[in-house]
mmCIF file of C-alpha atoms in Angstrom:
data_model
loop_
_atom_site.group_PDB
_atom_site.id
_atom_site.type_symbol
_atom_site.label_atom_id
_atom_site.label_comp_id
_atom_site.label_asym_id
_atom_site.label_seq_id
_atom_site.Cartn_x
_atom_site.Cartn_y
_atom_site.Cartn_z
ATOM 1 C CA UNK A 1 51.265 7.987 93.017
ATOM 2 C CA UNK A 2 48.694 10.824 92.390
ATOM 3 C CA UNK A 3 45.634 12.082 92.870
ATOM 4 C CA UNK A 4 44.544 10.378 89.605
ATOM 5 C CA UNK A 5 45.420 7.070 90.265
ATOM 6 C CA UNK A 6 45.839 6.925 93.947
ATOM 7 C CA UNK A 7 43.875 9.353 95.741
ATOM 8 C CA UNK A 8 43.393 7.926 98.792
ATOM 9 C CA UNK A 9 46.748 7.342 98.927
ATOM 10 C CA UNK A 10 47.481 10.991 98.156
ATOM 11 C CA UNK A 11 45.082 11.843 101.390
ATOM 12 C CA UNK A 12 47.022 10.325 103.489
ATOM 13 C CA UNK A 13 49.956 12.138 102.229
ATOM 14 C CA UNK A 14 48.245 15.312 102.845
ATOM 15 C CA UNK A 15 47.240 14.460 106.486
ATOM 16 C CA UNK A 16 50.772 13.770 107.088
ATOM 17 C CA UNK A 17 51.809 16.282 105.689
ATOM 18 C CA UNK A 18 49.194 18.960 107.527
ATOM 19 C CA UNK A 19 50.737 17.021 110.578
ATOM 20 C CA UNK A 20 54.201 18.281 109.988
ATOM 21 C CA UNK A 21 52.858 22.218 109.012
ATOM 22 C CA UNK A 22 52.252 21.784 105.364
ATOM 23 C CA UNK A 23 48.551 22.430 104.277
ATOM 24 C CA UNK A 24 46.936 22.095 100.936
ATOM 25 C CA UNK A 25 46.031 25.865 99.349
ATOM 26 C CA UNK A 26 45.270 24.719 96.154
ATOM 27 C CA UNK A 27 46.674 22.893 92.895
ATOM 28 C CA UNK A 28 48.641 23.814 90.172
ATOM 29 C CA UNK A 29 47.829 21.372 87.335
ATOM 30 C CA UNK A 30 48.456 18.341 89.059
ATOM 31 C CA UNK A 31 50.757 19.373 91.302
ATOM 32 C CA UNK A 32 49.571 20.008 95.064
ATOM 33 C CA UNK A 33 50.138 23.871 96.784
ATOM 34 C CA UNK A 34 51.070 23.716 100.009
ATOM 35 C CA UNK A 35 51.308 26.644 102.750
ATOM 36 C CA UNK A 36 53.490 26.485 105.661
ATOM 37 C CA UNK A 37 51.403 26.987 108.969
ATOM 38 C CA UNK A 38 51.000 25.621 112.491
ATOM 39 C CA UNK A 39 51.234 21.727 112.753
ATOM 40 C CA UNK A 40 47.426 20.785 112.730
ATOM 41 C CA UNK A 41 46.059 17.120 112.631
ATOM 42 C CA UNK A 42 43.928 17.649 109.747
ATOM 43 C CA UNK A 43 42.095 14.887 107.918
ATOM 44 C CA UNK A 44 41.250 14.987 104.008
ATOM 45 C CA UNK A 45 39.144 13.591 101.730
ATOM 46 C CA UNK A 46 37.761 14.085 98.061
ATOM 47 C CA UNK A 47 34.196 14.015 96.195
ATOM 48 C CA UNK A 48 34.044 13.864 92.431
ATOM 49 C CA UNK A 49 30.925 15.456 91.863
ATOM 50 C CA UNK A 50 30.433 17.466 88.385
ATOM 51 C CA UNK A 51 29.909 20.575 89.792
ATOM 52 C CA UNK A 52 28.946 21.238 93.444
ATOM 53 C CA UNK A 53 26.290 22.947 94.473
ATOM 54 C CA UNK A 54 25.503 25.250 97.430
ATOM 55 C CA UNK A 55 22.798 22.966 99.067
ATOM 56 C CA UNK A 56 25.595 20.198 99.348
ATOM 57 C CA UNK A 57 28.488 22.468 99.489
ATOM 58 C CA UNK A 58 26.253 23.750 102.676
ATOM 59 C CA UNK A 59 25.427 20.448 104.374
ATOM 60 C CA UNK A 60 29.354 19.207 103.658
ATOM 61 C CA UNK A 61 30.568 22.506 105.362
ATOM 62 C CA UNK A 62 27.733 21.958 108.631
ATOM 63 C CA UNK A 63 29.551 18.386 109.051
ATOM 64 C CA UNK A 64 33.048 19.992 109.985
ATOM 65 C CA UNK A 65 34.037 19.522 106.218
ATOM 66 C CA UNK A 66 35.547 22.618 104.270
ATOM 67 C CA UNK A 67 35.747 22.957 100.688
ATOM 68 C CA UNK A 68 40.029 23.390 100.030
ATOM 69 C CA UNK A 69 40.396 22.633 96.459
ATOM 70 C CA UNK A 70 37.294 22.150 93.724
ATOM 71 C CA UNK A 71 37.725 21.822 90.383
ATOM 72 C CA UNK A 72 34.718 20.428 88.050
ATOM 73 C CA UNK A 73 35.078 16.946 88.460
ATOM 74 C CA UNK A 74 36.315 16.955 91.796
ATOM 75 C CA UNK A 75 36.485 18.587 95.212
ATOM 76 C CA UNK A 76 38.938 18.107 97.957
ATOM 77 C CA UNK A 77 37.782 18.594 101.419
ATOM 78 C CA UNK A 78 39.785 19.138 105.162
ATOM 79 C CA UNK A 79 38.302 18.843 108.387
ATOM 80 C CA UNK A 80 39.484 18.020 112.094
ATOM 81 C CA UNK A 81 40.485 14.876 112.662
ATOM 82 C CA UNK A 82 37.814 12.711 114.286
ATOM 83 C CA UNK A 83 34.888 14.354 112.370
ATOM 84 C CA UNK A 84 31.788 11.971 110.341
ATOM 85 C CA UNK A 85 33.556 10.552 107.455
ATOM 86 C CA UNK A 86 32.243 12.681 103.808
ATOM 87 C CA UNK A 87 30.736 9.901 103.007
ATOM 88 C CA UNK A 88 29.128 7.976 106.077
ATOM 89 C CA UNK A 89 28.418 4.361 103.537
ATOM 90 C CA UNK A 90 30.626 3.050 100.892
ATOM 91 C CA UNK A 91 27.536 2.716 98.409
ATOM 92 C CA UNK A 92 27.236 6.479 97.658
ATOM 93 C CA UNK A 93 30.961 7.213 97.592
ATOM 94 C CA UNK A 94 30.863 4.430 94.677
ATOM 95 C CA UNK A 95 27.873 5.047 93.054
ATOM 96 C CA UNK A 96 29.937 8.977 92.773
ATOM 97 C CA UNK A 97 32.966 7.047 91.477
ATOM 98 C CA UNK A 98 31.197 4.981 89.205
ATOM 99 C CA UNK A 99 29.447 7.914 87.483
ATOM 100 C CA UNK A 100 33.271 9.867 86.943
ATOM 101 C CA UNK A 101 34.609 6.529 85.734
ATOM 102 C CA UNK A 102 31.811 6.008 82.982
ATOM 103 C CA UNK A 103 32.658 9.511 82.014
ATOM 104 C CA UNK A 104 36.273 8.511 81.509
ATOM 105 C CA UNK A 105 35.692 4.872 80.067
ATOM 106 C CA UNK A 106 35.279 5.585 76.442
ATOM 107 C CA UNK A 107 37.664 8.678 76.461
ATOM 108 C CA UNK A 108 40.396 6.442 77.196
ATOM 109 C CA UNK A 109 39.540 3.338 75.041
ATOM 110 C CA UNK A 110 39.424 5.919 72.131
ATOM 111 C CA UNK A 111 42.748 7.306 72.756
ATOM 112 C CA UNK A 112 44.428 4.418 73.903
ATOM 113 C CA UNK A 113 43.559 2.582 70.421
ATOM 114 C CA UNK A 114 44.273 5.319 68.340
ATOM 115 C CA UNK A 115 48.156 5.775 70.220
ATOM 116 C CA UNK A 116 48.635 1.946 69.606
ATOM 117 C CA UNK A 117 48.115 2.612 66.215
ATOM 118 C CA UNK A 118 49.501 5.633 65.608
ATOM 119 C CA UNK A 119 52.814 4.034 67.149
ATOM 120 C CA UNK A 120 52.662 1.390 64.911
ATOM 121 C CA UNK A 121 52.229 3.356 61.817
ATOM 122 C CA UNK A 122 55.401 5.409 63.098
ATOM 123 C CA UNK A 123 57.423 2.671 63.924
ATOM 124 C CA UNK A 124 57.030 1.487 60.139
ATOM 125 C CA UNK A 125 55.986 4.304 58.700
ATOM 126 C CA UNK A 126 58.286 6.639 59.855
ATOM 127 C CA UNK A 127 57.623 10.407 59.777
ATOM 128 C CA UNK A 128 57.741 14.040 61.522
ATOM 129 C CA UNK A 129 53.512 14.058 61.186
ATOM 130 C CA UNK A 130 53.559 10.401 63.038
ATOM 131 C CA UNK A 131 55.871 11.074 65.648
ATOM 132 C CA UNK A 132 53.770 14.375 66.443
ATOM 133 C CA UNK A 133 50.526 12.262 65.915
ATOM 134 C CA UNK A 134 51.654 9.807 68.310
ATOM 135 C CA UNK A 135 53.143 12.118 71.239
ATOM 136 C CA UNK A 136 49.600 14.231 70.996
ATOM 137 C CA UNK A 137 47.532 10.935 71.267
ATOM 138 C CA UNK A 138 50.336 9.637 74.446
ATOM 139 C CA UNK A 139 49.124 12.557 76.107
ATOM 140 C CA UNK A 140 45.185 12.161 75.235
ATOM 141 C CA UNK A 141 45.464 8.483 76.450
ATOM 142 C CA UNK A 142 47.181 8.903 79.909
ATOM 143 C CA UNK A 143 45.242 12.121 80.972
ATOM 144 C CA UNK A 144 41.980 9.876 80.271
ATOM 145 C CA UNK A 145 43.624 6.183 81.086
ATOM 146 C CA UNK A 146 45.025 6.809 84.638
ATOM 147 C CA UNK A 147 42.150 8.788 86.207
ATOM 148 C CA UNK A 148 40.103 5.904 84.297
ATOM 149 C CA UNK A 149 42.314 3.128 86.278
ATOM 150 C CA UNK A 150 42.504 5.361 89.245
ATOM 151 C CA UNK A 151 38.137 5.277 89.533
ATOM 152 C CA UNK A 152 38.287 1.390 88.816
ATOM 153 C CA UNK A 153 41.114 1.105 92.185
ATOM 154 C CA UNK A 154 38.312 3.688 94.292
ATOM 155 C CA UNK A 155 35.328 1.900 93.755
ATOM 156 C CA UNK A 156 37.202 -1.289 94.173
ATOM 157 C CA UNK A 157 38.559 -0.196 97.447
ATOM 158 C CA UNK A 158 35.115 1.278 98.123
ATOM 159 C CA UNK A 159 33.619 -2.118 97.766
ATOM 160 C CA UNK A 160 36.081 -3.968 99.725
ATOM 161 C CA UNK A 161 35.556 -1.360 103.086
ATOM 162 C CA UNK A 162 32.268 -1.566 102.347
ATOM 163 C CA UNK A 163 32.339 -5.605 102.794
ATOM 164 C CA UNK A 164 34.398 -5.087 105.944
#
């Protein structure tokens, strides 16, 4: 589903994947890298943290956790399966999730209004300038809507281990 709108789903995939040989390198846009190795029982989760420092970058890595992928807004992690969970309470891993989806909240109700209208003006309207209009503001609203979406399904699942 992707990382954006499923990631723990997309952890998974890479622990199964790290099972049959394949481990995440890096990303390319949002497409994973993967590097042929040894079969390894890997297990893999993310942070969305801003930007990550080397104090918790430090204390991650003296869990068993290693940094794999970090981009500002979010970090993926690997480490061997059985080690402490990144986050050891569900409050913390939503209060992190809450503060990325605030971030994307008004991003995508901007661009999601405007491409509504936008289409509606090209649909009677008509025109080249529309059309373009509309395909730029499609774009603006899904990269902003589905990570948006994706945060509200985290904390929610978040939420629901942590009633469990």
């Amino acid at each position: 589903m992707g990382f954006a709108i499923a990631p723990l789903k997309d952890m998974k995939m890479l622990e199964k994947m790290s099972r049959k040989g394949w481990h995440l390198e890096g990303m390319s846009g949002i497409l994973y890298r993967l590097e042929k190795g040894e079969c390894h029982e890997y297990i893999y989760d993310y942070n969305m943290e801003e930007k990550i420092d080397k104090e918790m970058l430090s204390l991650y890595e003296s869990s068993g956790w290693e940094l794999v992928y970090s981009q500002a807004g979010f970090q993926i992690f690997r480490a061997e399966k059985g080690t402490t969970p990144l986050f050891t309470d569900s409050e913390s891993k939503v209060e992190v999730l809450e503060k990325q989806r605030k971030m994307f909240a008004i991003p995508a109700l901007v661009f999601t209004l405007l491409f509504f209208i936008s289409a509606y003006v090209m649909v009677t309207q008509g025109g080249t300038v529309s059309l373009i209009l509309t395909a730029c503001l499609y774009c603006c609203s899904i990269f902003t809507l589905f990570p948006y979406l994706g945060l509200c399904n985290g904390i929610r699942q978040a939420k629901k281990e942590n009633e469990n």
